PDB file of C-alpha atoms in Angstrom:
ATOM      1  CA  MET A   4       4.331  25.564  15.519  1.00 49.00           C
ATOM      2  CA  LYS A   5       1.867  26.522  18.234  1.00 77.00           C
ATOM      3  CA  LEU A   6       1.300  22.850  19.070  1.00 76.00           C
ATOM      4  CA  VAL A   7       5.060  22.250  19.463  1.00 80.00           C
ATOM      5  CA  VAL A   8       5.325  25.211  21.845  1.00 81.00           C
ATOM      6  CA  LYS A   9       2.334  23.944  23.813  1.00 80.00           C
ATOM      7  CA  VAL A  10       3.882  20.476  24.171  1.00 82.00           C
ATOM      8  CA  GLU A  11       7.171  21.948  25.397  1.00 86.00           C
ATOM      9  CA  LEU A  12       5.363  24.192  27.887  1.00 87.00           C
ATOM     10  CA  VAL A  13       3.296  21.325  29.299  1.00 86.00           C
ATOM     11  CA  LYS A  14       6.451  19.180  29.519  1.00 87.00           C
ATOM     12  CA  PHE A  15       8.246  21.921  31.476  1.00 89.00           C
ATOM     13  CA  ILE A  16       5.397  22.342  33.980  1.00 88.00           C
ATOM     14  CA  PHE A  17       5.080  18.557  34.235  1.00 88.00           C
ATOM     15  CA  LEU A  18       8.787  18.146  35.070  1.00 89.00           C
ATOM     16  CA  VAL A  19       8.754  20.978  37.621  1.00 89.00           C
ATOM     17  CA  VAL A  20       5.791  19.412  39.449  1.00 87.00           C
ATOM     18  CA  ASN A  21       7.531  16.036  39.199  1.00 88.00           C
ATOM     19  CA  VAL A  22      10.540  17.402  41.107  1.00 89.00           C
ATOM     20  CA  PHE A  23       8.281  18.227  44.061  1.00 88.00           C
ATOM     21  CA  PHE A  24       6.598  14.850  43.620  1.00 87.00           C
ATOM     22  CA  LEU A  25       9.947  13.031  43.869  1.00 90.00           C
ATOM     23  CA  ALA A  26      11.093  15.107  46.861  1.00 90.00           C
ATOM     24  CA  LEU A  27       7.886  14.344  48.724  1.00 88.00           C
ATOM     25  CA  GLY A  28       8.237  10.659  47.819  1.00 89.00           C
ATOM     26  CA  VAL A  29      11.710  10.594  49.382  1.00 92.00           C
ATOM     27  CA  SER A  30      10.288  12.252  52.528  1.00 90.00           C
ATOM     28  CA  VAL A  31       7.457   9.708  52.766  1.00 90.00           C
ATOM     29  CA  ALA A  32       9.908   6.799  52.365  1.00 91.00           C
ATOM     30  CA  ALA A  33      12.176   8.318  55.033  1.00 92.00           C
ATOM     31  CA  CYS A  34       9.182   8.619  57.366  1.00 90.00           C
ATOM     32  CA  GLY A  35       8.410   4.932  56.814  1.00 90.00           C
ATOM     33  CA  LEU A  36      12.037   3.984  57.558  1.00 92.00           C
ATOM     34  CA  TRP A  37      11.935   6.105  60.713  1.00 90.00           C
ATOM     35  CA  ILE A  38       8.852   4.281  61.992  1.00 88.00           C
ATOM     36  CA  LEU A  39      10.266   0.851  61.166  1.00 88.00           C
ATOM     37  CA  PHE A  40      13.929   1.125  62.172  1.00 88.00           C
ATOM     38  CA  ASP A  41      14.548   4.143  64.409  1.00 84.00           C
ATOM     39  CA  THR A  42      15.961   3.170  67.809  1.00 79.00           C
ATOM     40  CA  THR A  43      16.698   6.639  69.152  1.00 79.00           C
ATOM     41  CA  SER A  44      13.130   7.839  69.816  1.00 80.00           C
ATOM     42  CA  PHE A  45       9.896   6.588  71.321  1.00 79.00           C
ATOM     43  CA  ILE A  46       8.643   5.500  67.919  1.00 82.00           C
ATOM     44  CA  GLY A  47      11.013   2.525  68.111  1.00 77.00           C
ATOM     45  CA  ALA A  48      10.006   1.709  71.681  1.00 77.00           C
ATOM     46  CA  ILE A  49       6.292   1.764  70.852  1.00 77.00           C
ATOM     47  CA  SER A  50       6.535  -0.384  67.717  1.00 72.00           C
ATOM     48  CA  SER A  51       2.895  -1.516  67.679  1.00 76.00           C
ATOM     49  CA  GLU A  52       1.475  -3.709  64.931  1.00 81.00           C
ATOM     50  CA  GLU A  53      -0.719  -0.850  63.697  1.00 80.00           C
ATOM     51  CA  LEU A  54       2.242   1.525  63.599  1.00 84.00           C
ATOM     52  CA  GLN A  55       4.371  -1.054  61.803  1.00 86.00           C
ATOM     53  CA  MET A  56       1.683  -1.412  59.118  1.00 87.00           C
ATOM     54  CA  VAL A  57       1.649   2.361  58.667  1.00 87.00           C
ATOM     55  CA  GLY A  58       5.451   2.378  58.403  1.00 89.00           C
ATOM     56  CA  VAL A  59       5.461  -0.364  55.765  1.00 91.00           C
ATOM     57  CA  GLY A  60       2.722   1.452  53.844  1.00 89.00           C
ATOM     58  CA  LEU A  61       4.607   4.759  53.863  1.00 90.00           C
ATOM     59  CA  LEU A  62       7.849   3.062  52.789  1.00 92.00           C
ATOM     60  CA  LEU A  63       6.154   1.287  49.872  1.00 92.00           C
ATOM     61  CA  ILE A  64       4.371   4.488  48.820  1.00 91.00           C
ATOM     62  CA  GLY A  65       7.656   6.411  48.890  1.00 90.00           C
ATOM     63  CA  ILE A  66       9.437   3.778  46.781  1.00 92.00           C
ATOM     64  CA  VAL A  67       6.624   3.644  44.217  1.00 90.00           C
ATOM     65  CA  VAL A  68       6.562   7.460  44.070  1.00 90.00           C
ATOM     66  CA  MET A  69      10.291   7.562  43.313  1.00 90.00           C
ATOM     67  CA  VAL A  70      10.121   4.815  40.669  1.00 90.00           C
ATOM     68  CA  SER A  71       7.034   6.252  38.982  1.00 89.00           C
ATOM     69  CA  GLY A  72       8.492   9.783  39.143  1.00 88.00           C
ATOM     70  CA  VAL A  73      11.587   8.662  37.224  1.00 89.00           C
ATOM     71  CA  LEU A  74       9.328   6.830  34.769  1.00 88.00           C
ATOM     72  CA  ALA A  75       7.301  10.019  34.290  1.00 88.00           C
ATOM     73  CA  CYS A  76      10.469  12.025  33.573  1.00 88.00           C
ATOM     74  CA  PHE A  77      11.515   9.615  30.826  1.00 89.00           C
ATOM     75  CA  GLY A  78       7.995   9.522  29.401  1.00 86.00           C
ATOM     76  CA  ALA A  79       7.823  13.323  29.209  1.00 86.00           C
ATOM     77  CA  CYS A  80      11.359  13.891  27.884  1.00 87.00           C
ATOM     78  CA  TRP A  81      11.151  11.151  25.241  1.00 87.00           C
ATOM     79  CA  GLU A  82       7.465  11.892  24.535  1.00 84.00           C
ATOM     80  CA  LYS A  83       6.544   8.226  24.980  1.00 87.00           C
ATOM     81  CA  ARG A  84       2.801   7.896  25.481  1.00 87.00           C
ATOM     82  CA  LEU A  85       3.087   4.281  26.677  1.00 89.00           C
ATOM     83  CA  LEU A  86       5.325   5.362  29.567  1.00 88.00           C
ATOM     84  CA  LEU A  87       2.846   8.092  30.451  1.00 89.00           C
ATOM     85  CA  LEU A  88       0.003   5.557  30.498  1.00 89.00           C
ATOM     86  CA  THR A  89       2.063   3.275  32.761  1.00 89.00           C
ATOM     87  CA  TYR A  90       2.718   6.236  35.024  1.00 90.00           C
ATOM     88  CA  VAL A  91      -1.022   6.949  35.270  1.00 89.00           C
ATOM     89  CA  CYS A  92      -1.584   3.352  36.413  1.00 89.00           C
ATOM     90  CA  PHE A  93       1.070   3.842  39.115  1.00 89.00           C
ATOM     91  CA  LEU A  94      -0.617   7.065  40.211  1.00 89.00           C
ATOM     92  CA  LEU A  95      -3.991   5.390  40.598  1.00 89.00           C
ATOM     93  CA  LEU A  96      -2.436   2.607  42.694  1.00 89.00           C
ATOM     94  CA  LEU A  97      -0.618   5.206  44.799  1.00 89.00           C
ATOM     95  CA  ILE A  98      -3.816   7.127  45.491  1.00 89.00           C
ATOM     96  CA  LEU A  99      -5.522   3.949  46.700  1.00 90.00           C
ATOM     97  CA  GLY A 100      -2.501   3.083  48.865  1.00 88.00           C
ATOM     98  CA  GLN A 101      -2.382   6.534  50.425  1.00 89.00           C
ATOM     99  CA  LEU A 102      -6.075   6.470  51.236  1.00 90.00           C
ATOM    100  CA  LEU A 103      -5.500   3.112  52.943  1.00 90.00           C
ATOM    101  CA  VAL A 104      -2.620   4.525  55.030  1.00 87.00           C
ATOM    102  CA  LEU A 105      -4.755   7.518  56.017  1.00 88.00           C
ATOM    103  CA  LEU A 106      -7.541   5.149  57.060  1.00 89.00           C
ATOM    104  CA  LEU A 107      -5.106   3.064  59.131  1.00 86.00           C
ATOM    105  CA  LEU A 108      -3.794   6.153  60.912  1.00 85.00           C
ATOM    106  CA  LEU A 109      -7.210   7.573  61.708  1.00 85.00           C
ATOM    107  CA  VAL A 110      -8.890   4.293  62.668  1.00 87.00           C
ATOM    108  CA  ASN A 111      -5.979   2.946  64.754  1.00 86.00           C
ATOM    109  CA  LYS A 112      -4.991   6.223  66.451  1.00 86.00           C
ATOM    110  CA  ARG A 113      -6.550   5.125  69.749  1.00 88.00           C
ATOM    111  CA  GLN A 114      -4.866   1.695  69.622  1.00 88.00           C
ATOM    112  CA  ILE A 115      -1.492   3.329  68.925  1.00 87.00           C
ATOM    113  CA  GLU A 116      -1.909   5.620  71.947  1.00 88.00           C
ATOM    114  CA  GLU A 117      -2.882   2.687  74.173  1.00 89.00           C
ATOM    115  CA  HIS A 118       0.098   0.685  72.976  1.00 89.00           C
ATOM    116  CA  ALA A 119       2.339   3.685  73.708  1.00 88.00           C
ATOM    117  CA  ASP A 120       0.968   3.825  77.276  1.00 90.00           C
ATOM    118  CA  ALA A 121       1.631   0.111  77.740  1.00 91.00           C
ATOM    119  CA  ALA A 122       5.152   0.463  76.344  1.00 89.00           C
ATOM    120  CA  VAL A 123       5.972   3.309  78.760  1.00 91.00           C
ATOM    121  CA  GLY A 124       4.519   1.259  81.638  1.00 92.00           C
ATOM    122  CA  GLN A 125       6.889  -1.608  80.796  1.00 92.00           C
ATOM    123  CA  MET A 126       9.809   0.822  80.482  1.00 92.00           C
ATOM    124  CA  ILE A 127       9.045   2.127  83.979  1.00 93.00           C
ATOM    125  CA  ILE A 128       8.991  -1.399  85.428  1.00 93.00           C
ATOM    126  CA  ARG A 129      12.324  -2.353  83.796  1.00 92.00           C
ATOM    127  CA  TYR A 130      14.068   0.990  84.313  1.00 93.00           C
ATOM    128  CA  VAL A 131      17.579   0.768  85.826  1.00 88.00           C
ATOM    129  CA  GLY A 132      18.995   4.052  84.513  1.00 84.00           C
ATOM    130  CA  THR A 133      21.630   2.757  82.115  1.00 83.00           C
ATOM    131  CA  GLY A 134      19.824   1.357  79.054  1.00 83.00           C
ATOM    132  CA  ARG A 135      18.839   3.072  75.806  1.00 85.00           C
ATOM    133  CA  GLN A 136      15.145   2.969  76.640  1.00 87.00           C
ATOM    134  CA  ASP A 137      15.949   4.319  80.103  1.00 90.00           C
ATOM    135  CA  GLN A 138      17.523   7.366  78.445  1.00 89.00           C
ATOM    136  CA  LEU A 139      14.426   7.827  76.299  1.00 88.00           C
ATOM    137  CA  LEU A 140      12.273   7.789  79.422  1.00 90.00           C
ATOM    138  CA  ASP A 141      14.567  10.282  81.168  1.00 89.00           C
ATOM    139  CA  ASN A 142      14.396  12.584  78.131  1.00 87.00           C
ATOM    140  CA  LEU A 143      10.599  12.378  78.149  1.00 86.00           C
ATOM    141  CA  GLN A 144      10.446  13.293  81.843  1.00 88.00           C
ATOM    142  CA  ARG A 145      12.864  16.204  81.458  1.00 82.00           C
ATOM    143  CA  HIS A 146      11.605  17.611  78.163  1.00 73.00           C
ATOM    144  CA  GLN A 147       9.669  20.926  78.172  1.00 57.00           C
ATOM    145  CA  GLU A 148       6.999  20.686  80.901  1.00 65.00           C
ATOM    146  CA  ALA A 149       8.602  18.223  83.303  1.00 81.00           C
ATOM    147  CA  CYS A 150       6.679  15.088  84.262  1.00 89.00           C
ATOM    148  CA  CYS A 151       7.160  11.880  86.219  1.00 91.00           C
ATOM    149  CA  GLY A 152       5.755   8.446  85.428  1.00 91.00           C
ATOM    150  CA  LEU A 153       2.900   7.827  83.023  1.00 91.00           C
ATOM    151  CA  THR A 154       0.001   9.075  85.152  1.00 91.00           C
ATOM    152  CA  GLY A 155       2.097  10.365  88.061  1.00 89.00           C
ATOM    153  CA  SER A 156       5.094   9.638  90.278  1.00 87.00           C
ATOM    154  CA  SER A 157       3.222   6.766  91.983  1.00 87.00           C
ATOM    155  CA  ASP A 158       3.738   4.675  88.824  1.00 91.00           C
ATOM    156  CA  TRP A 159       7.372   4.241  89.881  1.00 90.00           C
ATOM    157  CA  LEU A 160       6.294   2.086  92.808  1.00 87.00           C
ATOM    158  CA  GLN A 161       5.986  -0.676  90.177  1.00 90.00           C
ATOM    159  CA  ASN A 162       9.679  -0.396  89.269  1.00 91.00           C
ATOM    160  CA  SER A 163      11.595  -3.616  89.942  1.00 89.00           C
ATOM    161  CA  PHE A 164      14.652  -1.832  91.403  1.00 86.00           C
ATOM    162  CA  ILE A 165      12.615   0.338  93.789  1.00 84.00           C
ATOM    163  CA  GLN A 166      10.729  -2.742  94.971  1.00 85.00           C
ATOM    164  CA  THR A 167      14.025  -4.468  95.841  1.00 83.00           C
ATOM    165  CA  LEU A 168      14.956  -1.563  98.141  1.00 78.00           C
ATOM    166  CA  ASN A 169      12.055  -2.494 100.444  1.00 74.00           C
ATOM    167  CA  LEU A 170      12.295   0.880 102.169  1.00 66.00           C
ATOM    168  CA  SER A 171       8.976   2.037 103.583  1.00 62.00           C
ATOM    169  CA  GLY A 172       8.348   5.740 103.481  1.00 59.00           C
ATOM    170  CA  MET A 173      11.258   6.538 101.172  1.00 61.00           C
ATOM    171  CA  HIS A 174      10.491   8.415  97.994  1.00 76.00           C
ATOM    172  CA  VAL A 175      13.046   7.106  95.509  1.00 84.00           C
ATOM    173  CA  PHE A 176      12.616   8.003  91.848  1.00 88.00           C
ATOM    174  CA  PRO A 177      14.779   8.511  88.775  1.00 89.00           C
ATOM    175  CA  CYS A 178      16.629  11.823  89.003  1.00 87.00           C
ATOM    176  CA  SER A 179      14.758  12.950  85.873  1.00 87.00           C
ATOM    177  CA  CYS A 180      11.630  13.113  88.078  1.00 88.00           C
ATOM    178  CA  PHE A 181      13.160  15.846  90.226  1.00 87.00           C
ATOM    179  CA  SER A 182      13.312  19.553  89.510  1.00 82.00           C
ATOM    180  CA  TRP A 183      16.743  19.587  91.185  1.00 75.00           C
ATOM    181  CA  HIS A 184      19.251  16.942  92.240  1.00 66.00           C
ATOM    182  CA  GLN A 185      22.793  17.043  93.511  1.00 62.00           C
ATOM    183  CA  PRO A 186      25.323  16.178  90.772  1.00 61.00           C
ATOM    184  CA  THR A 187      27.891  14.653  93.141  1.00 58.00           C
ATOM    185  CA  PHE A 188      28.282  11.201  91.555  1.00 63.00           C
ATOM    186  CA  LYS A 189      26.858   9.163  88.751  1.00 72.00           C
ATOM    187  CA  SER A 190      23.548   7.615  89.670  1.00 77.00           C
ATOM    188  CA  ALA A 191      20.170   7.493  87.975  1.00 83.00           C
ATOM    189  CA  TRP A 192      18.276   7.510  91.301  1.00 86.00           C
ATOM    190  CA  CYS A 193      17.426  10.343  93.655  1.00 84.00           C
ATOM    191  CA  SER A 194      15.360  10.830  96.821  1.00 82.00           C
ATOM    192  CA  GLN A 195      13.778  13.684  98.730  1.00 75.00           C
ATOM    193  CA  VAL A 196      14.718  12.002 102.007  1.00 69.00           C
ATOM    194  CA  ILE A 197      18.004  13.378 103.288  1.00 58.00           C
ATOM    195  CA  ASN A 198      19.300  10.157 104.889  1.00 59.00           C
ATOM    196  CA  ALA A 199      18.593   8.075 101.778  1.00 54.00           C
ATOM    197  CA  SER A 200      21.903   8.900 100.090  1.00 49.00           C
ATOM    198  CA  HIS A 201      23.649   5.988 101.821  1.00 51.00           C
ATOM    199  CA  VAL A 202      21.368   3.457 100.080  1.00 56.00           C
ATOM    200  CA  HIS A 203      22.722   2.286  96.722  1.00 55.00           C
ATOM    201  CA  SER A 204      24.353   5.666  96.060  1.00 66.00           C
ATOM    202  CA  ILE A 205      21.030   7.473  95.823  1.00 75.00           C
ATOM    203  CA  ARG A 206      21.476  11.204  95.256  1.00 73.00           C
ATOM    204  CA  PRO A 207      19.551  13.841  97.157  1.00 71.00           C
ATOM    205  CA  GLY A 208      16.973  15.868  95.261  1.00 72.00           C
ATOM    206  CA  ASN A 209      13.844  17.888  95.860  1.00 77.00           C
ATOM    207  CA  HIS A 210      10.428  18.582  94.365  1.00 78.00           C
ATOM    208  CA  THR A 211       9.371  15.644  92.215  1.00 81.00           C
ATOM    209  CA  HIS A 212       7.227  16.520  89.233  1.00 83.00           C
ATOM    210  CA  GLY A 213       3.602  15.865  90.030  1.00 80.00           C
ATOM    211  CA  GLN A 214       2.326  15.683  86.452  1.00 86.00           C
ATOM    212  CA  GLY A 215       2.351  12.390  84.571  1.00 90.00           C
ATOM    213  CA  CYS A 216       3.853  12.073  81.075  1.00 91.00           C
ATOM    214  CA  ARG A 217       0.824  10.593  79.308  1.00 91.00           C
ATOM    215  CA  GLU A 218      -0.363  13.912  77.877  1.00 89.00           C
ATOM    216  CA  LYS A 219       3.128  14.839  76.700  1.00 88.00           C
ATOM    217  CA  LEU A 220       3.514  11.454  75.033  1.00 88.00           C
ATOM    218  CA  ARG A 221       0.133  11.735  73.320  1.00 89.00           C
ATOM    219  CA  ASP A 222       0.884  15.288  72.185  1.00 89.00           C
ATOM    220  CA  TRP A 223       4.122  13.984  70.658  1.00 87.00           C
ATOM    221  CA  LEU A 224       2.268  11.159  68.909  1.00 88.00           C
ATOM    222  CA  GLN A 225      -0.445  13.546  67.725  1.00 89.00           C
ATOM    223  CA  ALA A 226       2.128  15.937  66.250  1.00 89.00           C
ATOM    224  CA  ASN A 227       3.810  13.119  64.329  1.00 88.00           C
ATOM    225  CA  ILE A 228       0.499  11.684  63.113  1.00 88.00           C
ATOM    226  CA  VAL A 229      -0.573  15.134  61.893  1.00 89.00           C
ATOM    227  CA  THR A 230       2.762  15.466  60.067  1.00 89.00           C
ATOM    228  CA  MET A 231       2.270  12.100  58.345  1.00 87.00           C
ATOM    229  CA  VAL A 232      -1.311  12.940  57.398  1.00 88.00           C
ATOM    230  CA  ALA A 233      -0.220  16.337  56.032  1.00 89.00           C
ATOM    231  CA  MET A 234       2.488  14.689  53.909  1.00 87.00           C
ATOM    232  CA  ASP A 235      -0.017  12.152  52.609  1.00 86.00           C
ATOM    233  CA  VAL A 236      -2.641  14.780  51.748  1.00 88.00           C
ATOM    234  CA  THR A 237      -0.036  17.018  50.058  1.00 88.00           C
ATOM    235  CA  LEU A 238       1.116  14.049  47.993  1.00 87.00           C
ATOM    236  CA  LEU A 239      -2.496  13.349  46.988  1.00 89.00           C
ATOM    237  CA  VAL A 240      -2.968  16.949  45.832  1.00 88.00           C
ATOM    238  CA  ILE A 241       0.228  16.797  43.752  1.00 87.00           C
ATOM    239  CA  GLN A 242      -0.891  13.477  42.269  1.00 88.00           C
ATOM    240  CA  VAL A 243      -4.234  14.921  41.173  1.00 88.00           C
ATOM    241  CA  LEU A 244      -2.370  17.826  39.544  1.00 88.00           C
ATOM    242  CA  HIS A 245       0.007  15.368  37.919  1.00 85.00           C
ATOM    243  CA  LEU A 246      -2.882  13.324  36.567  1.00 88.00           C
ATOM    244  CA  ALA A 247      -4.314  16.407  34.868  1.00 89.00           C
ATOM    245  CA  LEU A 248      -0.894  17.371  33.452  1.00 89.00           C
ATOM    246  CA  THR A 249      -0.256  13.798  32.278  1.00 89.00           C
ATOM    247  CA  ALA A 250      -3.605  13.692  30.481  1.00 88.00           C
ATOM    248  CA  GLU A 251      -2.893  17.021  28.762  1.00 88.00           C
ATOM    249  CA  LEU A 252       0.645  15.972  27.818  1.00 87.00           C
ATOM    250  CA  TYR A 253      -0.600  12.627  26.503  1.00 87.00           C
ATOM    251  CA  ARG A 254      -3.210  14.373  24.330  1.00 87.00           C
ATOM    252  CA  SER A 255      -0.784  17.032  23.069  1.00 86.00           C
ATOM    253  CA  ILE A 256       1.890  14.485  22.150  1.00 85.00           C
ATOM    254  CA  GLY A 257      -0.758  12.479  20.299  1.00 83.00           C
ATOM    255  CA  GLN A 258      -1.809  15.550  18.296  1.00 84.00           C
ATOM    256  CA  LYS A 259       1.801  16.394  17.545  1.00 81.00           C
ATOM    257  CA  ASN A 260       2.544  12.866  16.313  1.00 77.00           C
ATOM    258  CA  THR A 261      -0.616  12.905  14.162  1.00 81.00           C
ATOM    259  CA  ASN A 262       0.357  16.222  12.552  1.00 74.00           C
ATOM    260  CA  GLU A 263       3.862  14.951  11.825  1.00 72.00           C
ATOM    261  CA  ILE A 264       2.481  11.805  10.185  1.00 75.00           C
ATOM    262  CA  GLU A 265       0.043  13.846   8.091  1.00 70.00           C
ATOM    263  CA  ALA A 266       2.849  16.178   7.045  1.00 69.00           C
ATOM    264  CA  VAL A 267       4.944  13.233   5.891  1.00 71.00           C
ATOM    265  CA  ASP A 268       1.965  11.705   4.027  1.00 63.00           C
ATOM    266  CA  HIS A 269       1.133  14.939   2.208  1.00 62.00           C
ATOM    267  CA  ALA A 270       4.688  15.723   1.182  1.00 57.00           C
ATOM    268  CA  PRO A 271       4.899  13.117  -1.677  1.00 55.00           C
ATOM    269  CA  LEU A 272       1.482  14.161  -3.017  1.00 47.00           C
ATOM    270  CA  SER A 273       2.616  17.759  -3.334  1.00 48.00           C
ATOM    271  CA  SER A 274       5.778  16.663  -5.137  1.00 47.00           C
ATOM    272  CA  ASN A 275       3.777  14.546  -7.575  1.00 49.00           C
ATOM    273  CA  VAL A 276       1.429  17.424  -8.323  1.00 48.00           C
ATOM    274  CA  GLU A 277       4.348  19.770  -8.964  1.00 52.00           C
ATOM    275  CA  ASN A 278       6.056  17.183 -11.175  1.00 51.00           C
ATOM    276  CA  SER A 279       2.848  16.603 -13.160  1.00 51.00           C
ATOM    277  CA  ASP A 280       2.401  20.351 -13.614  1.00 53.00           C
ATOM    278  CA  MET A 281       5.972  20.667 -14.860  1.00 52.00           C
ATOM    279  CA  ASP A 282       5.475  17.756 -17.243  1.00 55.00           C
ATOM    280  CA  SER A 283       2.295  19.291 -18.646  1.00 53.00           C
ATOM    281  CA  THR A 284       4.064  22.643 -19.093  1.00 52.00           C
ATOM    282  CA  ASP A 285       6.949  20.990 -20.940  1.00 54.00           C
ATOM    283  CA  SER A 286       4.472  19.172 -23.187  1.00 52.00           C
ATOM    284  CA  SER A 287       2.721  22.436 -24.032  1.00 50.00           C
ATOM    285  CA  HIS A 288       6.026  24.048 -24.926  1.00 48.00           C
ATOM    286  CA  ARG A 289       6.933  21.147 -27.180  1.00 50.00           C
ATOM    287  CA  ASN A 290       3.548  21.264 -28.913  1.00 52.00           C
ATOM    288  CA  LEU A 291       3.953  24.965 -29.588  1.00 44.00           C
ATOM    289  CA  GLU A 292       7.397  24.461 -31.017  1.00 49.00           C
ATOM    290  CA  THR A 293       6.136  21.685 -33.234  1.00 49.00           C
ATOM    291  CA  SER A 294       3.251  23.750 -34.543  1.00 46.00           C
TER     292      SER A 294
END
């Protein structure tokens, strides 16, 4: 009876931990999808080869976690040791995969940052103020501590539209580079020069942000990398716990099955002994009657 209670207790703890395991697997898969397919943040604009590999790795890990988690549930509920062994194999593969993703993130962190800088540089050159990537750049320059350009406002001298103006001495930048601009008409461009408003509907503004956006962009990347690493490490900790629980459940189910088999094997022997005792008793009674 104690063994049955122990098996049920281990199964309950195993299933509770598995719920967290599945939830974290869904989060990891969602993170991989975000890296691979999101078009509303800088992660989609950066899209470096190293980052794509990390995204694919996280997506595959999340899918395997979900599949193996369901497999573990069935193995525990049905008390199937073969399913539990298969689940252990999945766990070992997952641990290796997660260590690989961690290695990719840590080793390629510098390359990802450099690719992000290059991507922002290209966005500055192609900026016209109406595209999706233009809006991302405007949001970056307006968000929290305001900034302008990658290293500073001078980066905007490389912009193709500003170069076509061919206006010496005019300081024309996206309105997101200014601390204030006049909201009189729709235009993505502003200038500190008062008489510049007649050129291509450029709005007046004042005080361009002197700080570049590189540090803000790298802080954003760092925060997301730390989040991914934290998810990966948490998943590894849960997997180690799950391995220990799976081993204990596997052993307990094996003991339970062995006891049940032994109980079935001993049952006929007990019946035969009782029957033989009854037969010998009946024979004794008959002998006494005869005598």
